Short mmCIF file of C-alpha atoms in Angstrom, two decimals:
data_model
loop_
_atom_site.label_atom_id
_atom_site.label_comp_id
_atom_site.label_asym_id
_atom_site.label_seq_id
_atom_site.Cartn_x
_atom_site.Cartn_y
_atom_site.Cartn_z
CA MET A 96 0.00 0.00 0.00
CA VAL A 97 1.22 3.48 -0.94
CA ILE A 98 0.28 6.51 1.14
CA ARG A 99 1.18 10.21 1.48
CA ILE A 100 4.03 10.77 3.90
CA ASP A 101 2.12 13.38 5.95
CA LYS A 102 -0.73 10.91 6.54
CA TYR A 103 1.76 8.09 7.10
CA LEU A 104 3.55 9.97 9.88
CA SER A 105 0.28 11.15 11.39
CA ASN A 106 -0.98 7.56 11.53
CA ALA A 107 2.25 6.62 13.29
CA GLY A 108 1.47 9.13 16.03
CA TYR A 109 3.95 11.87 15.17
CA GLY A 110 1.41 14.68 15.19
CA THR A 111 -1.45 16.02 13.10
CA ARG A 112 -0.99 16.38 9.36
CA LYS A 113 -0.60 20.12 9.91
CA GLU A 114 2.19 19.48 12.40
CA ILE A 115 3.85 17.01 10.02
CA LYS A 116 3.82 19.62 7.23
CA LYS A 117 5.63 21.99 9.62
CA LEU A 118 8.31 19.35 10.30
CA ILE A 119 8.76 18.92 6.55
CA ARG A 120 9.14 22.67 6.01
CA GLN A 121 11.80 22.64 8.73
CA LYS A 122 13.67 19.92 6.75
CA ARG A 123 13.51 17.50 9.70
CA VAL A 124 12.02 14.57 7.75
CA THR A 125 13.95 12.27 5.42
CA CYS A 126 12.95 9.34 3.24
CA GLY A 127 15.59 6.99 1.85
CA GLY A 128 18.30 9.34 3.11
CA LYS A 129 16.90 12.38 1.27
CA ILE A 130 15.23 15.39 2.84
CA VAL A 131 11.48 15.37 2.18
CA LYS A 132 10.19 18.56 0.61
CA ASP A 133 6.67 17.52 -0.41
CA PRO A 134 4.04 16.39 2.18
CA ALA A 135 2.29 14.52 -0.64
CA LEU A 136 5.32 12.29 -1.27
CA LYS A 137 4.10 8.71 -1.68
CA VAL A 138 5.79 6.17 0.60
CA GLU A 139 5.51 2.50 1.51
CA LYS A 140 6.15 0.73 4.81
CA ALA A 141 9.42 -0.66 3.44
CA PHE A 142 10.86 2.85 3.06
CA GLU A 143 13.20 4.17 5.77
CA VAL A 144 11.77 7.41 7.07
CA THR A 145 13.37 9.49 9.81
CA ILE A 146 12.46 12.52 11.91
CA ASP A 147 15.46 14.35 13.38
CA SER A 148 17.64 11.41 12.25
CA GLU A 149 15.60 8.88 14.26
CA ILE A 150 14.00 6.04 12.29
CA VAL A 151 10.21 6.17 12.41
CA ASP A 152 8.18 3.05 13.21
CA LEU A 153 5.52 3.46 10.56
CA ARG A 154 2.10 1.90 10.20
CA ILE A 155 -0.42 2.30 7.41
CA GLU A 156 -3.56 2.56 9.50
CA SER A 157 -4.63 2.43 13.13
CA HIS A 158 -7.97 1.15 14.44
CA ILE A 159 -8.79 1.07 18.14
CA ILE A 160 -11.63 -0.16 20.31
CA MET A 161 -12.47 1.87 23.42
CA ASN A 162 -14.75 1.33 26.38
CA LYS A 163 -16.09 4.87 26.50
CA PRO A 164 -16.79 6.24 29.97
CA SER A 165 -19.54 8.67 30.85
CA GLY A 166 -18.57 12.35 30.87
CA TYR A 167 -16.66 12.37 27.56
CA ILE A 168 -17.87 13.50 24.15
CA SER A 169 -17.31 11.54 20.95
CA SER A 170 -15.71 14.49 19.22
CA ASN A 171 -12.21 15.33 18.06
CA VAL A 172 -12.32 18.53 20.12
CA SER A 173 -13.23 19.11 23.77
CA ASN A 174 -15.80 21.74 24.67
CA ALA A 175 -16.52 23.84 27.74
CA ASP A 176 -18.64 21.10 29.32
CA TYR A 177 -16.90 17.84 28.44
CA PRO A 178 -13.47 16.60 27.34
CA SER A 179 -13.03 14.69 24.07
CA VAL A 180 -12.52 10.92 24.17
CA LEU A 181 -9.22 11.61 22.38
CA GLU A 182 -7.89 12.94 25.68
CA LEU A 183 -8.02 9.35 26.95
CA ILE A 184 -5.50 8.26 24.28
CA ALA A 185 -1.79 8.54 25.02
CA SER A 186 0.03 11.20 22.99
CA PRO A 187 1.32 11.40 20.40
CA HIS A 188 -1.42 9.63 18.51
CA PRO A 189 -2.80 9.64 14.96
CA GLU A 190 -5.67 11.78 13.76
CA TYR A 191 -8.55 9.46 14.52
CA ASN A 192 -12.07 9.57 13.14
CA ILE A 193 -14.85 8.30 15.39
CA ALA A 194 -17.42 5.77 14.20
CA GLY A 195 -20.92 6.01 15.59
CA ARG A 196 -20.64 8.81 18.11
CA LEU A 197 -22.01 8.38 21.62
CA ASP A 198 -23.59 11.04 23.83
CA ALA A 199 -21.56 12.34 26.76
CA ASP A 200 -23.56 10.25 29.24
CA THR A 201 -23.62 7.12 27.06
CA THR A 202 -21.00 4.43 27.70
CA GLY A 203 -19.60 1.43 25.89
CA LEU A 204 -18.13 0.38 22.58
CA LEU A 205 -16.46 3.08 20.52
CA ILE A 206 -14.39 2.52 17.39
CA LEU A 207 -11.76 5.03 16.29
CA SER A 208 -9.80 4.73 13.07
CA THR A 209 -7.51 6.63 10.73
CA ASP A 210 -9.33 4.97 7.81
CA GLY A 211 -12.13 7.27 6.67
CA ASN A 212 -13.58 4.60 4.38
CA LEU A 213 -13.93 2.18 7.30
CA ILE A 214 -15.71 4.84 9.35
CA HIS A 215 -18.12 5.52 6.48
CA ARG A 216 -18.93 1.82 6.08
CA ILE A 217 -19.74 1.54 9.79
CA ILE A 218 -21.98 4.58 10.08
CA SER A 219 -23.74 4.53 6.69
CA PRO A 220 -27.38 3.36 7.03
CA LYS A 221 -27.03 1.76 3.59
CA LYS A 222 -24.49 -0.71 4.98
CA GLU A 223 -27.00 -1.72 7.70
CA VAL A 224 -24.37 -2.35 10.39
CA GLN A 225 -26.29 -2.91 13.60
CA LYS A 226 -25.39 -0.91 16.71
CA LEU A 227 -26.57 -2.84 19.75
CA TYR A 228 -27.43 -1.02 22.97
CA TYR A 229 -28.57 -1.91 26.47
CA ALA A 230 -30.99 0.79 27.63
CA GLU A 231 -32.45 1.28 31.09
CA VAL A 232 -35.85 2.83 30.41
CA SER A 233 -38.44 4.27 32.77
CA SER A 234 -42.21 4.04 32.22
CA PHE A 235 -41.97 1.68 29.26
CA ASP A 236 -45.31 0.54 27.84
CA LYS A 237 -44.84 -3.01 26.53
CA THR A 238 -47.75 -2.56 24.11
CA LYS A 239 -45.54 -0.08 22.21
CA LYS A 240 -42.84 -2.68 21.48
CA GLU A 241 -44.02 -3.42 17.94
CA ALA A 242 -43.71 0.24 16.99
CA PHE A 243 -39.92 -0.13 17.06
CA PHE A 244 -40.07 -2.82 14.35
CA LYS A 245 -42.10 -0.50 12.11
CA GLY A 246 -40.17 2.74 12.63
CA ILE A 247 -40.90 5.58 15.01
CA GLU A 248 -41.52 9.22 14.13
CA ILE A 249 -39.03 11.06 16.35
CA GLU A 250 -39.94 14.46 14.94
CA THR A 251 -42.31 15.72 12.28
CA GLY A 252 -41.55 13.85 9.08
CA VAL A 253 -38.53 12.00 10.51
CA ILE A 254 -39.16 8.27 10.88
CA THR A 255 -36.48 5.86 12.03
CA LYS A 256 -35.68 2.66 10.18
CA PRO A 257 -37.11 -0.48 11.82
CA VAL A 258 -34.91 -1.89 14.57
CA ARG A 259 -33.13 -5.21 14.05
CA THR A 260 -33.29 -6.24 17.70
CA PHE A 261 -35.67 -5.41 20.54
CA GLU A 262 -35.83 -7.50 23.69
CA ILE A 263 -37.02 -6.72 27.21
CA MET A 264 -34.26 -8.29 29.31
CA GLU A 265 -35.42 -7.42 32.82
CA GLU A 266 -38.03 -5.38 34.68
CA LYS A 267 -37.56 -3.84 38.12
CA GLY A 268 -40.34 -1.58 39.27
CA ASP A 269 -40.64 1.29 36.81
CA ILE A 270 -37.34 0.47 35.07
CA SER A 271 -37.02 -1.91 32.12
CA LEU A 272 -33.68 -3.15 30.79
CA ILE A 273 -34.07 -3.32 27.02
CA LYS A 274 -31.70 -4.61 24.33
CA ILE A 275 -32.17 -2.60 21.15
CA GLY A 276 -30.33 -2.73 17.82
CA ILE A 277 -30.46 0.08 15.27
CA ILE A 278 -28.87 0.35 11.81
CA GLU A 279 -28.62 4.12 11.62
CA GLY A 280 -27.36 6.81 13.95
CA LYS A 281 -29.58 9.86 14.05
CA TYR A 282 -28.84 12.45 16.73
CA HIS A 283 -29.79 11.02 20.16
CA GLN A 284 -31.75 8.39 18.23
CA VAL A 285 -32.35 5.73 20.90
CA LYS A 286 -33.34 8.32 23.49
CA ARG A 287 -35.66 10.08 21.04
CA MET A 288 -37.33 6.83 19.99
CA PHE A 289 -38.29 6.02 23.56
CA LYS A 290 -39.30 9.60 24.27
CA ALA A 291 -41.64 9.51 21.26
CA ILE A 292 -43.61 6.65 22.86
CA GLY A 293 -43.72 8.26 26.30
CA SER A 294 -40.70 6.65 27.98
CA GLU A 295 -37.31 7.95 29.12
CA VAL A 296 -33.86 6.42 28.76
CA VAL A 297 -32.09 6.84 32.08
CA LYS A 298 -28.95 4.90 31.14
CA LEU A 299 -27.52 3.81 27.79
CA HIS A 300 -24.62 1.47 27.01
CA ARG A 301 -23.44 0.30 23.57
CA LYS A 302 -22.60 -3.38 23.63
CA ALA A 303 -21.76 -4.22 20.01
CA ILE A 304 -21.27 -2.93 16.48
CA GLY A 305 -22.14 -5.60 13.95
CA GLY A 306 -20.57 -8.81 15.25
CA LEU A 307 -17.88 -6.97 17.24
CA VAL A 308 -18.76 -7.13 20.93
CA LEU A 309 -17.19 -4.85 23.52
CA ASP A 310 -14.11 -6.43 25.09
CA GLU A 311 -15.15 -6.86 28.72
CA THR A 312 -11.50 -6.86 29.83
CA LEU A 313 -11.30 -3.18 28.92
CA GLU A 314 -11.99 -1.04 31.95
CA SER A 315 -13.95 2.18 31.49
CA GLY A 316 -11.72 4.58 29.53
CA GLU A 317 -9.32 1.87 28.33
CA TYR A 318 -8.61 1.08 24.66
CA ARG A 319 -6.47 -1.12 22.43
CA GLU A 320 -5.75 -1.84 18.77
CA LEU A 321 -8.23 -3.99 16.88
CA SER A 322 -7.03 -7.17 15.17
CA GLU A 323 -7.78 -7.91 11.52
CA ASN A 324 -10.19 -10.63 12.64
CA GLU A 325 -12.06 -8.16 14.85
CA LEU A 326 -12.29 -5.62 12.03
CA GLY A 327 -14.00 -8.27 9.91
CA LYS A 328 -16.51 -8.97 12.68
CA ILE A 329 -17.81 -5.39 12.48
CA PHE A 330 -19.57 -6.28 9.25
CA GLU A 331 -21.08 -9.49 10.57
CA MET A 332 -24.28 -9.82 12.57
CA GLU A 333 -23.83 -10.64 16.26
#
C-alpha cells in the first residue's frame, strides 16, 4: 500500500498532518536518506523514514476499540462542558475519526480509526451495520414494542428505520432493561425513539457494532488496537 508521507507519519502518532507539514518545512524529515520537501510524497512501509535522524516506526492505519466512559464527548475537540474521548489516548497519537458517536452520558463500545472509508462503512445506514445497545428505560409501555419494528416518528416527518433487535431483558419496578439494535445513527436516536412513545432512557450502554462485541476486559476509559479478525466482525451480525 502506498500513502502520502504526511498521513503516514500522522498515523504513526507523530502529530497532526498540519504538524507534520511543519516538520517537513523545517527539513527534519527524510525518506531513503533524502530530505522530504513535499508532504504529498508517496511512501511505503518498506521505506526508511526518519524525523530528526531517528527512524520512524511506521504503520499504514490504526484502528482502536475503546470502552467509553460517561462524561466524555465523541468528538475530536473538547468543549466547555466535556473533554473529548481523544484525551483518553496517550500522545502522540494519529488523527482518529470516530465511528458512531455516543452522547456524553452514554457508555460502551467506541471505534476510532484513521481509515475514513472504514468509518463511512460503519456509520452509513445503507451498509446496515447494527449498533446494539442496552438501555435502562423508565415508564416503558410493553404494548408499544411493535412500533420499534415498524419505525418511530421522532420528529415531524422524521421516521427511524425499523430496529433489528428489541428485547425486554429485565423489569424492576418502573425500570425496564431493554436490548435494542439500530442500523442508523440519528442524533440522540435511541433516546428520542423512547421519548416519542412516552418513555425515558435513564442509562444507555453500547454493547456491540455488527458482530464486534465490547471487550469486557477493557476497563472504562481503556482502549487497544483492533485485530484484523475483529475488524472483519464489524460487518457481521452478532
